[in-house]
mmCIF file with all atom_site columns, C-alpha atoms in Angstrom:
data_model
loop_
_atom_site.group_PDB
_atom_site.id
_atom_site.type_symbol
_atom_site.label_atom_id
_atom_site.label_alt_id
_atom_site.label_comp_id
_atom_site.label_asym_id
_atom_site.label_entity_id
_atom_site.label_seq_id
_atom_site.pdbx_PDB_ins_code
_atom_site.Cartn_x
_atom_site.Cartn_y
_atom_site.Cartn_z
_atom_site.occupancy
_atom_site.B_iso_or_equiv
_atom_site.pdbx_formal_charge
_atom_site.auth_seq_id
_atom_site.auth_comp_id
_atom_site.auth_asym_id
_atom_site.auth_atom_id
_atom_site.pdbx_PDB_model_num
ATOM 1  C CA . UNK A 1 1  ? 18.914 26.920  -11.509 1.00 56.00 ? 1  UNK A CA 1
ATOM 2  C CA . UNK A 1 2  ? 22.235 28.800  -11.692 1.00 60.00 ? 2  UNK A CA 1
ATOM 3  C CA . UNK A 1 3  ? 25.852 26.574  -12.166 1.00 62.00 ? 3  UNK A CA 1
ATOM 4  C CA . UNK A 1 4  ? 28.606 27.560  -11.353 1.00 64.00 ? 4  UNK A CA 1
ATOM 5  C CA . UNK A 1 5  ? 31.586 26.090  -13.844 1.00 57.00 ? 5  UNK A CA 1
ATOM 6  C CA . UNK A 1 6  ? 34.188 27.577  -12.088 1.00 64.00 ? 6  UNK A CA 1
ATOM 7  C CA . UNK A 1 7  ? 37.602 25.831  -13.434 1.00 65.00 ? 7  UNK A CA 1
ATOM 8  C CA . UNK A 1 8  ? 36.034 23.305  -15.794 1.00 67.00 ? 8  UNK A CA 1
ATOM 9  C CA . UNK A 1 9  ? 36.329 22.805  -19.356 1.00 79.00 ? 9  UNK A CA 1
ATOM 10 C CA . UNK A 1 10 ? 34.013 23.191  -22.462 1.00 83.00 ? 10 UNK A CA 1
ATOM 11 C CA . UNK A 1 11 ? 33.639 19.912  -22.628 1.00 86.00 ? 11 UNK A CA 1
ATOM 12 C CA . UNK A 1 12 ? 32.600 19.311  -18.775 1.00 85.00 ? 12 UNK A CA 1
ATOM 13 C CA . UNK A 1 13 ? 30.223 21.958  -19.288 1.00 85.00 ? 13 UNK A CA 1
ATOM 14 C CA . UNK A 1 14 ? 28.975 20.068  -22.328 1.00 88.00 ? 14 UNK A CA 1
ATOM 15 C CA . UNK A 1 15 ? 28.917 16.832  -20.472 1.00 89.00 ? 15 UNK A CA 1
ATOM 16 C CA . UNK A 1 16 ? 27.379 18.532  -17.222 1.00 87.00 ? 16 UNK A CA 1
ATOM 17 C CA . UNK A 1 17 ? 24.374 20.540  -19.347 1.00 88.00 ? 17 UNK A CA 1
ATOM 18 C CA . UNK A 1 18 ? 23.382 16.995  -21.290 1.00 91.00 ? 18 UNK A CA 1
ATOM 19 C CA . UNK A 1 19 ? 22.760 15.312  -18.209 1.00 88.00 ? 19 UNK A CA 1
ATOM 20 C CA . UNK A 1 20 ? 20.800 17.871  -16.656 1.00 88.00 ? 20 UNK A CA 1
ATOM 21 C CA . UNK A 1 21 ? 18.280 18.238  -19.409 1.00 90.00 ? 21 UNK A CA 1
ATOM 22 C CA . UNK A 1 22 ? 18.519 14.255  -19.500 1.00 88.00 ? 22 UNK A CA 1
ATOM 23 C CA . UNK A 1 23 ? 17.531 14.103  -16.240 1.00 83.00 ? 23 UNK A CA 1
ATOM 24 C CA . UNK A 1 24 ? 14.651 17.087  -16.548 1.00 84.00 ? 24 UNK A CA 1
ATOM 25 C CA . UNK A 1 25 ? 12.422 14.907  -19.360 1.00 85.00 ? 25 UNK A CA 1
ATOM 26 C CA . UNK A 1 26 ? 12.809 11.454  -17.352 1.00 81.00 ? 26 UNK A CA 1
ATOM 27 C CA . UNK A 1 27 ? 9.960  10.713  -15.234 1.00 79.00 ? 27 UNK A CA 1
ATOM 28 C CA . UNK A 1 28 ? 10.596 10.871  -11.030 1.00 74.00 ? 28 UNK A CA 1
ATOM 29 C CA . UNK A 1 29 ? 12.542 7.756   -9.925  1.00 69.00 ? 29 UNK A CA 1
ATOM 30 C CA . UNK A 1 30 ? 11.146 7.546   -6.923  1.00 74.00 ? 30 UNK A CA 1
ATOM 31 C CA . UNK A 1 31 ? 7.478  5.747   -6.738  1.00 70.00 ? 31 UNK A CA 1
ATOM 32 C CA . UNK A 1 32 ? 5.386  6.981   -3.948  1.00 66.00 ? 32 UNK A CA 1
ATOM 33 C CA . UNK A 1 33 ? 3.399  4.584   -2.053  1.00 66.00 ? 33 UNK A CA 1
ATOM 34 C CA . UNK A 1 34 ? -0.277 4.368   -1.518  1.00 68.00 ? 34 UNK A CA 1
ATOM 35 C CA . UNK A 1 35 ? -0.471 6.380   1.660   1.00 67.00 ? 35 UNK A CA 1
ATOM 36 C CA . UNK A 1 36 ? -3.587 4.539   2.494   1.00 82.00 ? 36 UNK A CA 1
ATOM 37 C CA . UNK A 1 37 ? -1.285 1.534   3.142   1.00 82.00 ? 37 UNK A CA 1
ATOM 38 C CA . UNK A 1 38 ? 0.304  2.944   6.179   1.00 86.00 ? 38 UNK A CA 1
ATOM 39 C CA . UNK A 1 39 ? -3.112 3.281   8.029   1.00 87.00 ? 39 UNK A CA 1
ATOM 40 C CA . UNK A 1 40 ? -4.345 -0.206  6.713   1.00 88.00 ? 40 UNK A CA 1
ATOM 41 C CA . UNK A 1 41 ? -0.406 -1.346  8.476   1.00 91.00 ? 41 UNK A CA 1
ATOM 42 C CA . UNK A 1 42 ? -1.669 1.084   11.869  1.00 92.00 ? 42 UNK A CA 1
ATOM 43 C CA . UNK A 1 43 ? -4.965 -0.924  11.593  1.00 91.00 ? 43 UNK A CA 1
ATOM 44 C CA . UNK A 1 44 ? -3.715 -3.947  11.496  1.00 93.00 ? 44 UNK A CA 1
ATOM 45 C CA . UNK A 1 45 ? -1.636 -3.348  14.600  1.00 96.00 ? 45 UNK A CA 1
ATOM 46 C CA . UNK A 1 46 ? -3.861 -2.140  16.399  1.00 96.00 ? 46 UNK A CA 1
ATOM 47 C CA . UNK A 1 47 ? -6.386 -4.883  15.964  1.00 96.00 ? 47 UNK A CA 1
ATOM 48 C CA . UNK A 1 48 ? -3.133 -7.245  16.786  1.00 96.00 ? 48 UNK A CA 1
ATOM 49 C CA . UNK A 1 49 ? -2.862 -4.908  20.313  1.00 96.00 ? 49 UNK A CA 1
ATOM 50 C CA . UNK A 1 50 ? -6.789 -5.716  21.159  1.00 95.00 ? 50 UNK A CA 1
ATOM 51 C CA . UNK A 1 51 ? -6.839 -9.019  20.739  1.00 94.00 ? 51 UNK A CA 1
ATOM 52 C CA . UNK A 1 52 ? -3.871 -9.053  22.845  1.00 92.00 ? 52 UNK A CA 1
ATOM 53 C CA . UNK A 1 53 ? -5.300 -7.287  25.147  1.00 91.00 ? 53 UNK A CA 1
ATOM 54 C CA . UNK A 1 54 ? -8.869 -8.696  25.549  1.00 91.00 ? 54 UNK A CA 1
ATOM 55 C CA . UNK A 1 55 ? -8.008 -12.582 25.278  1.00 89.00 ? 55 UNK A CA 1
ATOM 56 C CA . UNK A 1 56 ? -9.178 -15.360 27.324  1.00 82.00 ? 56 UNK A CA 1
ATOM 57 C CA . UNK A 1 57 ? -6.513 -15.508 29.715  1.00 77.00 ? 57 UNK A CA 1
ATOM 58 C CA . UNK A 1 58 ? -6.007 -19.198 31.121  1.00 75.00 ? 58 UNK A CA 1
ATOM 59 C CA . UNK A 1 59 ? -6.824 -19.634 34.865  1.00 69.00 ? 59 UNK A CA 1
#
C-alpha cells in the first residue's frame, strides 16, 4: 500500500501508521451471511406466489 504524507507531521504519520497496523491484525467487521438464507427467503416466496396462485377461489 503506498501513503502519501504530503504536508503532515511526524506525529500524524505516527498516529496514521498505528492505526493502520491496528486495523491489519483485527478480524473483518463485517459478518457475512449464510448465503443459503437468501434462497431459503426466494423459497419461501415463491411457495407464498403458488398458493396464491392455485387457491380455491370463492364462486
Amino acid at each position: 500500500m503506498m501513503i502519501e504524507f504530503g504536508d503532515h507531521g511526524e506525529e500524524e504519520q505516527r498516529l496514521l501508521l498505528r492505526y493502520l497496523e491496528a486495523a491489519k491484525s483485527q478480524p473483518p467487521a463485517i459478518h457475512t451471511p449464510n448465503p443459503g438464507c437468501f434462497w431459503l427467503l426466494i423459497g419461501r416466496l415463491y411457495l407464498a406466489y403458488l398458493r396464491w396462485r392455485h387457491r380455491i377461489k370463492p364462486q
